[in-house]
Backbone as JSON, one array per atom type, in Angstrom:
{
  "sequence": "MLKKAAYYFKSLSFIDFIRKIIYFFLQKINCSVFRKIKAGYYFKTTSIRLGRNVRFFGLPNLIKIGDNTSIYDNCIFEFGSNSELTMGSNVVLSYGVVFCCYSKISIGNDVQIGEYTSVRDSTHRYDQMDKPMKYSKDLLIPITIENDVWIGRGCIILPGAYIEKGVIVAANSVVKGKLTRNGIYGGVPARFIKMRG",
  "N": [[-15.95, -8.06, 1.97], [-16.41, -5.39, 1.15], [-19.19, -5.43, 1.22], [-19.62, -5.77, 3.92], [-18.57, -3.36, 4.93], [-20.33, -1.53, 3.68], [-22.75, -2.28, 4.88], [-22.18, -1.6, 7.52], [-21.84, 1.24, 7.4], [-24.39, 1.97, 6.53], [-25.87, 1.49, 8.79], [-25.3, 3.6, 10.46], [-26.25, 6.84, 11.71], [-26.6, 9.98, 9.95], [-25.18, 12.05, 11.26], [-23.47, 10.56, 12.96], [-21.99, 9.28, 10.98], [-20.62, 11.46, 9.79], [-19.14, 12.26, 12.04], [-17.48, 10.01, 12.32], [-15.96, 10.19, 9.98], [-14.61, 12.65, 10.43], [-13.24, 11.92, 12.73], [-11.55, 9.89, 11.69], [-9.86, 11.37, 9.95], [-8.68, 13.18, 11.75], [-7.19, 11.43, 13.29], [-5.19, 10.75, 11.53], [-3.75, 13.01, 10.91], [-1.06, 15.07, 11.89], [0.21, 17.59, 12.15], [0.93, 20.78, 13.77], [-1.21, 22.69, 13.64], [-3.41, 21.08, 13.08], [-3.29, 19.5, 15.33], [-4.18, 21.28, 17.24], [-6.82, 21.58, 16.37], [-7.67, 18.96, 16.77], [-7.42, 18.81, 19.57], [-9.39, 20.66, 20.28], [-11.65, 19.36, 19.28], [-11.82, 16.89, 20.72], [-11.25, 17.55, 23.45], [-12.6, 19.86, 23.88], [-11.35, 22.3, 24.12], [-8.74, 24.51, 23.09], [-6.59, 25.28, 24.47], [-4.76, 23.53, 25.52], [-1.65, 21.7, 25.37], [-0.95, 19.51, 22.93], [0.66, 16.59, 22.11], [2.48, 14.81, 19.48], [0.95, 12.19, 17.58], [-1.1, 11.47, 19.39], [-3.66, 9.4, 20.35], [-7.13, 8.58, 19.95], [-9.9, 6.67, 20.96], [-13.18, 6.19, 20.54], [-15.81, 8.4, 21.76], [-16.24, 10.56, 24.46], [-18.86, 11.0, 26.95], [-18.82, 13.18, 28.71], [-16.41, 15.63, 29.1], [-13.93, 17.53, 30.67], [-11.36, 19.79, 30.75], [-8.75, 21.48, 32.36], [-6.83, 24.62, 32.29], [-3.58, 25.09, 30.77], [-2.65, 22.45, 30.39], [-0.64, 19.66, 29.54], [-0.2, 17.21, 27.15], [1.76, 14.7, 26.24], [3.62, 13.19, 23.47], [2.3, 10.26, 21.81], [0.33, 9.41, 23.63], [-2.61, 7.6, 24.66], [-6.1, 7.54, 24.51], [-8.99, 5.98, 25.56], [-12.4, 5.72, 25.26], [-15.74, 5.14, 26.48], [-19.26, 5.3, 25.65], [-20.55, 6.48, 27.82], [-18.59, 7.73, 29.27], [-16.82, 9.77, 31.65], [-14.52, 12.26, 31.97], [-12.51, 14.3, 33.85], [-10.13, 16.87, 34.24], [-7.96, 18.91, 36.08], [-6.21, 22.08, 36.17], [-2.86, 22.72, 34.9], [-1.87, 20.1, 34.46], [0.2, 17.34, 33.67], [0.68, 14.88, 31.32], [2.86, 12.47, 30.61], [5.0, 10.94, 28.06], [3.39, 8.41, 26.18], [1.32, 7.7, 27.97], [-1.54, 5.86, 28.99], [-4.98, 6.15, 28.97], [-7.84, 4.62, 29.98], [-11.01, 5.03, 29.97], [-14.05, 4.22, 30.96], [-15.99, 4.62, 32.8], [-15.67, 6.8, 35.1], [-13.11, 9.14, 35.47], [-11.33, 11.26, 37.51], [-9.23, 13.99, 37.83], [-7.16, 16.13, 39.67], [-5.71, 19.46, 40.13], [-2.37, 20.42, 39.09], [-1.12, 17.91, 38.68], [1.18, 15.31, 37.94], [1.87, 12.81, 35.65], [3.81, 10.1, 35.01], [5.73, 8.78, 32.19], [4.41, 6.15, 30.15], [2.53, 5.18, 31.94], [-0.45, 3.54, 33.01], [-3.82, 4.22, 33.28], [-6.75, 3.01, 34.37], [-10.19, 2.6, 34.54], [-11.72, 0.37, 34.36], [-12.12, -3.21, 34.38], [-11.75, -6.71, 33.59], [-14.31, -8.98, 34.54], [-14.16, -11.74, 36.76], [-15.67, -13.34, 38.28], [-17.93, -14.59, 37.34], [-18.92, -17.63, 36.65], [-20.34, -18.98, 34.72], [-19.79, -18.39, 32.11], [-17.13, -17.72, 29.71], [-14.47, -15.52, 30.79], [-13.82, -13.62, 28.93], [-16.23, -12.89, 27.73], [-17.7, -11.72, 29.7], [-19.29, -8.9, 31.26], [-17.54, -5.82, 31.73], [-16.1, -4.71, 34.83], [-16.75, -1.7, 36.31], [-15.26, 0.92, 38.0], [-14.98, 4.08, 39.4], [-12.11, 6.35, 39.26], [-10.15, 8.47, 41.3], [-7.93, 11.14, 41.43], [-6.37, 13.37, 43.38], [-5.34, 16.87, 43.94], [-1.94, 18.03, 43.24], [-0.36, 15.64, 42.85], [2.14, 13.23, 42.18], [2.85, 10.83, 39.92], [4.91, 8.23, 39.22], [7.02, 6.84, 36.56], [5.69, 4.29, 34.43], [3.61, 3.22, 36.02], [0.65, 1.46, 37.19], [-2.62, 2.28, 37.45], [-5.31, 1.13, 39.01], [-8.87, 0.19, 38.71], [-11.04, 1.95, 40.91], [-9.09, 3.2, 42.42], [-8.03, 5.66, 44.73], [-6.38, 8.49, 45.09], [-5.02, 10.6, 47.3], [-4.46, 14.15, 48.0], [-1.19, 15.46, 47.36], [0.29, 13.09, 47.22], [2.99, 10.88, 46.39], [3.8, 8.52, 43.97], [5.85, 5.83, 43.51], [7.94, 4.83, 40.74], [6.84, 2.26, 38.47], [4.86, 1.11, 40.09], [1.87, -0.53, 41.34], [-1.31, 0.58, 41.76], [-4.01, 0.29, 43.92], [-7.0, 0.89, 45.59], [-7.01, 3.17, 48.44], [-4.75, 5.86, 48.75], [-3.12, 7.65, 51.18], [-3.1, 11.13, 52.07], [-0.26, 13.15, 51.27], [1.6, 11.09, 51.43], [4.29, 8.81, 50.56], [4.39, 6.26, 48.28], [5.01, 2.92, 47.08], [5.69, 0.01, 45.04], [4.43, -3.37, 44.37], [1.61, -4.77, 45.35], [1.15, -1.14, 45.62], [2.55, 0.19, 48.55], [2.65, 1.98, 51.69], [5.45, 4.03, 52.22], [6.82, 6.28, 53.4], [6.17, 9.52, 54.95], [5.99, 12.62, 53.14], [8.56, 15.14, 53.35]],
  "CA": [[-15.4, -6.95, 2.74], [-17.14, -4.18, 0.78], [-20.55, -5.59, 1.71], [-19.56, -5.54, 5.36], [-18.39, -1.91, 5.12], [-21.57, -0.87, 3.27], [-23.74, -2.55, 5.92], [-21.79, -0.83, 8.71], [-22.13, 2.66, 7.2], [-25.84, 2.14, 6.44], [-26.44, 1.44, 10.14], [-25.0, 4.84, 11.17], [-27.0, 8.04, 11.35], [-25.78, 10.92, 9.18], [-24.28, 12.74, 12.2], [-22.43, 9.6, 13.34], [-21.15, 9.07, 9.8], [-19.75, 12.64, 9.69], [-18.2, 12.18, 13.16], [-16.5, 8.96, 12.0], [-15.04, 10.72, 8.97], [-13.76, 13.63, 11.11], [-12.4, 11.12, 13.63], [-10.54, 9.22, 10.87], [-8.87, 12.34, 9.46], [-7.93, 13.72, 12.88], [-6.23, 10.41, 13.7], [-4.12, 10.64, 10.55], [-3.05, 14.27, 10.7], [-0.29, 15.36, 13.09], [0.88, 18.9, 12.21], [0.52, 21.53, 14.95], [-2.52, 23.29, 13.45], [-4.42, 20.03, 13.22], [-3.3, 19.06, 16.73], [-5.07, 22.23, 17.93], [-8.19, 21.2, 15.99], [-7.92, 17.69, 17.45], [-7.63, 19.14, 20.98], [-10.7, 21.28, 20.37], [-12.68, 18.37, 18.98], [-11.95, 15.9, 21.78], [-11.19, 18.1, 24.79], [-13.43, 21.07, 23.91], [-10.5, 23.46, 24.38], [-7.48, 24.52, 22.33], [-5.55, 25.85, 25.35], [-3.85, 22.5, 25.99], [-0.57, 21.32, 24.44], [-1.18, 18.13, 22.52], [1.82, 16.08, 21.4], [2.28, 14.06, 18.24], [0.44, 10.83, 17.59], [-2.03, 11.19, 20.48], [-4.74, 8.65, 19.71], [-8.41, 8.54, 20.64], [-10.83, 5.63, 20.56], [-14.48, 6.51, 21.11], [-16.1, 9.77, 22.14], [-16.79, 10.55, 25.82], [-20.1, 11.71, 27.24], [-18.49, 14.43, 29.38], [-14.97, 15.83, 29.26], [-13.56, 18.88, 31.1], [-9.91, 19.89, 30.92], [-8.34, 22.8, 32.82], [-5.83, 25.36, 31.53], [-2.15, 24.78, 30.86], [-2.45, 21.0, 30.45], [0.25, 19.15, 28.5], [-0.33, 15.79, 26.84], [2.92, 14.44, 25.41], [3.49, 12.29, 22.32], [1.94, 8.84, 21.88], [-0.67, 9.05, 24.64], [-3.78, 6.93, 24.12], [-7.33, 7.72, 25.27], [-10.05, 5.07, 25.13], [-13.62, 6.14, 25.93], [-17.03, 4.54, 26.19], [-20.28, 6.31, 25.37], [-20.95, 7.15, 29.06], [-17.38, 8.11, 29.99], [-16.64, 11.12, 32.18], [-13.13, 12.56, 32.28], [-12.25, 15.68, 34.25], [-8.76, 17.16, 34.63], [-7.78, 20.29, 36.5], [-5.2, 22.88, 35.47], [-1.43, 22.41, 35.07], [-1.68, 18.65, 34.48], [1.15, 16.84, 32.68], [0.68, 13.46, 31.0], [4.11, 12.27, 29.87], [4.96, 10.11, 26.85], [2.83, 7.06, 26.16], [0.35, 7.42, 29.02], [-2.77, 5.26, 28.48], [-6.19, 6.38, 29.75], [-8.97, 3.79, 29.57], [-12.08, 5.62, 30.79], [-15.39, 3.77, 30.6], [-16.9, 5.1, 33.84], [-15.31, 8.17, 35.47], [-11.77, 9.42, 35.99], [-11.25, 12.64, 37.94], [-7.85, 14.37, 38.16], [-7.11, 17.49, 40.19], [-4.74, 20.41, 39.6], [-0.93, 20.24, 39.33], [-0.82, 16.47, 38.72], [2.16, 14.83, 36.96], [1.79, 11.37, 35.45], [5.01, 9.7, 34.29], [5.56, 8.08, 30.91], [3.98, 4.74, 30.03], [1.61, 4.81, 33.01], [-1.77, 3.13, 32.56], [-4.89, 4.6, 34.21], [-7.91, 2.27, 33.84], [-11.32, 2.49, 35.49], [-12.48, -0.85, 34.07], [-11.36, -4.45, 34.35], [-12.57, -7.88, 33.29], [-14.86, -9.72, 35.68], [-13.72, -13.13, 36.82], [-16.51, -14.03, 39.26], [-19.06, -15.23, 36.68], [-18.38, -18.92, 36.22], [-21.2, -19.59, 33.71], [-19.31, -18.07, 30.76], [-15.72, -17.32, 29.71], [-14.22, -14.15, 31.23], [-13.78, -12.78, 27.73], [-17.58, -12.46, 27.39], [-18.34, -11.09, 30.86], [-19.27, -7.44, 31.25], [-16.45, -5.25, 32.52], [-16.38, -4.12, 36.12], [-16.4, -0.28, 36.22], [-15.16, 1.62, 39.29], [-14.31, 5.37, 39.14], [-10.78, 6.66, 39.79], [-9.96, 9.87, 41.69], [-6.57, 11.58, 41.74], [-6.53, 14.74, 43.87], [-4.34, 17.87, 43.55], [-0.51, 17.95, 43.61], [0.06, 14.24, 42.91], [3.18, 12.85, 41.21], [2.84, 9.39, 39.66], [6.15, 7.93, 38.5], [7.01, 6.16, 35.27], [5.31, 2.89, 34.31], [2.67, 2.76, 37.05], [-0.68, 1.0, 36.78], [-3.64, 2.78, 38.36], [-6.42, 0.19, 38.81], [-10.2, 0.69, 39.02], [-11.33, 2.22, 42.32], [-7.99, 3.88, 43.1], [-8.29, 7.01, 45.24], [-5.07, 9.02, 45.47], [-5.27, 11.88, 47.94], [-3.59, 15.3, 47.71], [0.21, 15.47, 47.76], [0.89, 11.75, 47.21], [3.98, 10.48, 45.38], [3.76, 7.08, 43.68], [7.13, 5.45, 42.93], [7.89, 4.22, 39.41], [6.49, 0.84, 38.3], [3.98, 0.65, 41.16], [0.49, -0.87, 41.0], [-2.12, 1.26, 42.76], [-5.4, -0.11, 44.1], [-7.47, 1.37, 46.89], [-6.8, 4.57, 48.83], [-3.43, 6.3, 49.17], [-3.39, 8.76, 52.08], [-2.53, 12.45, 51.8], [1.16, 13.48, 51.47], [2.42, 9.91, 51.62], [5.06, 8.26, 49.45], [4.0, 4.86, 48.13], [5.68, 2.21, 46.01], [5.67, -1.45, 45.05], [3.36, -4.13, 43.72], [0.86, -3.53, 45.19], [1.78, 0.03, 46.26], [2.43, 0.26, 50.01], [3.17, 3.19, 52.3], [6.9, 4.03, 52.52], [7.02, 7.32, 54.42], [5.52, 10.79, 54.65], [6.84, 13.63, 52.53], [9.11, 16.18, 54.24]],
  "C": [[-16.16, -5.65, 2.44], [-18.59, -4.24, 1.26], [-20.63, -5.29, 3.2], [-19.46, -4.05, 5.67], [-19.67, -1.16, 4.78], [-22.65, -1.07, 4.33], [-23.45, -1.7, 7.17], [-22.19, 0.64, 8.54], [-23.62, 2.93, 7.03], [-26.47, 2.18, 7.83], [-26.19, 2.71, 10.94], [-25.95, 5.95, 10.76], [-26.05, 8.98, 10.6], [-24.76, 11.62, 10.07], [-23.14, 11.81, 12.62], [-21.47, 9.33, 12.19], [-20.16, 10.22, 9.64], [-18.71, 12.61, 10.81], [-17.11, 11.14, 12.9], [-15.48, 9.46, 10.98], [-14.08, 11.73, 9.6], [-12.76, 12.9, 12.0], [-11.24, 10.47, 12.85], [-9.46, 10.21, 10.44], [-8.06, 12.95, 10.6], [-6.91, 12.73, 13.4], [-5.0, 10.41, 12.79], [-3.24, 11.88, 10.45], [-2.33, 14.67, 11.99], [0.37, 16.73, 13.14], [0.24, 19.74, 13.31], [-0.86, 22.17, 14.81], [-3.61, 22.24, 13.65], [-4.42, 19.43, 14.61], [-4.18, 19.98, 17.56], [-6.54, 21.89, 17.64], [-8.59, 19.92, 16.72], [-8.21, 17.92, 18.94], [-9.01, 19.76, 21.18], [-11.83, 20.29, 20.19], [-12.9, 17.41, 20.15], [-12.06, 16.51, 23.18], [-11.98, 19.38, 24.95], [-12.65, 22.31, 24.31], [-9.25, 23.36, 23.51], [-6.34, 25.07, 23.18], [-4.6, 24.8, 25.89], [-2.78, 22.23, 24.93], [-0.7, 19.83, 24.18], [0.0, 17.67, 21.68], [1.46, 15.35, 20.12], [1.72, 12.67, 18.52], [-0.37, 10.49, 18.85], [-3.27, 10.57, 19.85], [-5.97, 8.59, 20.6], [-9.25, 7.41, 20.08], [-12.14, 5.91, 21.29], [-14.59, 7.98, 21.47], [-16.77, 9.77, 23.51], [-18.1, 11.31, 25.91], [-19.79, 13.09, 27.81], [-16.98, 14.51, 29.51], [-14.72, 17.29, 29.61], [-12.08, 18.88, 31.39], [-9.56, 21.32, 31.32], [-7.27, 23.42, 31.93], [-4.43, 24.78, 31.73], [-1.88, 23.29, 31.06], [-1.58, 20.56, 29.28], [0.07, 17.64, 28.36], [0.74, 15.46, 25.82], [2.62, 13.42, 24.3], [3.04, 10.89, 22.73], [1.02, 8.45, 23.03], [-1.89, 8.45, 23.95], [-4.96, 7.15, 25.08], [-8.39, 6.8, 24.7], [-11.3, 5.39, 25.96], [-14.78, 5.24, 25.56], [-18.05, 5.65, 26.0], [-20.72, 7.06, 26.62], [-19.76, 7.62, 29.88], [-17.43, 9.55, 30.48], [-15.18, 11.28, 32.57], [-13.01, 14.02, 32.64], [-10.81, 15.79, 34.7], [-8.69, 18.62, 35.02], [-6.74, 21.0, 35.64], [-3.79, 22.38, 35.78], [-1.15, 20.91, 35.22], [-0.7, 18.28, 33.38], [0.98, 15.33, 32.55], [1.89, 13.22, 30.12], [3.91, 11.26, 28.73], [4.3, 8.76, 27.08], [1.86, 6.71, 27.27], [-0.93, 6.88, 28.37], [-3.91, 5.55, 29.47], [-7.29, 5.52, 29.17], [-10.13, 4.18, 30.48], [-13.44, 5.18, 30.26], [-16.43, 4.2, 31.62], [-16.56, 6.55, 34.13], [-13.89, 8.22, 36.01], [-11.71, 10.91, 36.27], [-9.84, 12.95, 38.42], [-7.85, 15.83, 38.58], [-6.09, 18.37, 39.48], [-3.31, 19.97, 39.92], [-0.52, 18.77, 39.48], [0.18, 16.14, 37.61], [2.03, 13.31, 36.86], [2.92, 10.96, 34.52], [4.73, 8.85, 33.06], [5.21, 6.61, 31.09], [3.15, 4.26, 31.22], [0.25, 4.48, 32.41], [-2.79, 3.45, 33.65], [-6.18, 4.01, 33.66], [-8.99, 2.15, 34.9], [-12.19, 1.26, 35.22], [-11.56, -2.06, 34.05], [-12.3, -5.6, 34.03], [-13.08, -8.52, 34.57], [-14.34, -11.15, 35.62], [-14.59, -13.97, 37.75], [-17.73, -14.72, 38.64], [-18.57, -16.52, 36.03], [-19.18, -19.57, 35.09], [-20.77, -19.28, 32.28], [-17.84, -17.67, 30.83], [-15.56, -15.84, 30.11], [-14.25, -13.16, 30.07], [-15.15, -12.18, 27.4], [-18.34, -11.83, 28.56], [-18.28, -9.58, 30.71], [-18.14, -6.96, 32.13], [-16.97, -4.72, 33.85], [-15.87, -2.68, 36.06], [-16.41, 0.35, 37.59], [-14.39, 2.91, 39.06], [-12.97, 5.5, 39.84], [-10.73, 8.14, 40.13], [-8.5, 10.1, 42.03], [-6.68, 13.05, 42.13], [-5.38, 15.63, 43.43], [-2.92, 17.49, 43.97], [-0.03, 16.51, 43.81], [1.11, 14.0, 41.83], [3.17, 11.33, 41.11], [4.03, 9.09, 38.76], [5.92, 7.12, 37.23], [6.5, 4.72, 35.41], [4.38, 2.36, 35.37], [1.38, 2.25, 36.42], [-1.65, 1.46, 37.86], [-4.91, 1.99, 38.07], [-7.78, 0.8, 39.17], [-10.4, 0.85, 40.52], [-10.21, 2.91, 43.06], [-8.42, 5.28, 43.52], [-6.97, 7.53, 45.79], [-5.28, 10.43, 46.01], [-4.19, 12.91, 47.61], [-2.16, 15.07, 48.2], [0.91, 14.13, 47.74], [1.93, 11.63, 46.1], [3.89, 8.97, 45.23], [5.06, 6.73, 42.94], [6.93, 4.75, 41.58], [7.57, 2.73, 39.48], [5.64, 0.27, 39.43], [2.6, 0.31, 40.61], [-0.4, -0.34, 42.12], [-3.55, 0.75, 42.74], [-5.81, 0.36, 45.48], [-7.06, 2.8, 47.15], [-5.37, 4.8, 49.28], [-3.61, 7.61, 49.93], [-2.53, 9.99, 51.8], [-1.06, 12.58, 52.21], [2.06, 12.27, 51.77], [3.21, 9.56, 50.38], [4.8, 6.76, 49.44], [4.79, 4.22, 47.0], [5.51, 0.71, 46.15], [4.47, -2.04, 44.34], [2.76, -5.07, 44.76], [1.53, -2.39, 45.95], [1.49, 0.05, 47.76], [3.08, 1.55, 50.5], [4.66, 3.03, 52.61], [7.2, 5.02, 53.62], [6.22, 8.55, 54.02], [6.51, 11.72, 53.95], [7.35, 14.6, 53.59], [9.6, 15.59, 55.48]]
}
């Protein structure tokens, strides 16, 4: 075990080694001062409200977060080395939201995402029959969520989803494809119910 750890740390550059140490300590510390430091380290801004036990796996290539964003307790962010995550202003991610961003996720202003929702821009391939799915490269398709969108509790936003301005997504829905402006959608998969107003 110690040999394995020594080999791992020898393979890292000095900068990567320091980043890993900072990453480890930021994961363990949850008081408000350190949450501000954590927000600055990952999101490049301290103007967001970061809840307790928000966890990060990996470091993104590009991340931009607008003002007055709230990320509640127990949210999880998983990034790849080429990930791009952009969020506008006044965004709310409720308790336990999971972001799996390996390609690109773009979120507009005034977006609300309900608790325990999963937003994933990657999925396992199943079309390569020459090897087990477990060993196939992931399929990466960007996700776009425009301004003034409300996504209810427990939804799954799949790779390639495009949610236009003003859309409401009912709780426990599965979203794939394009949801048209100012519509209300729900179900598995999410289907049009009616227009707002």
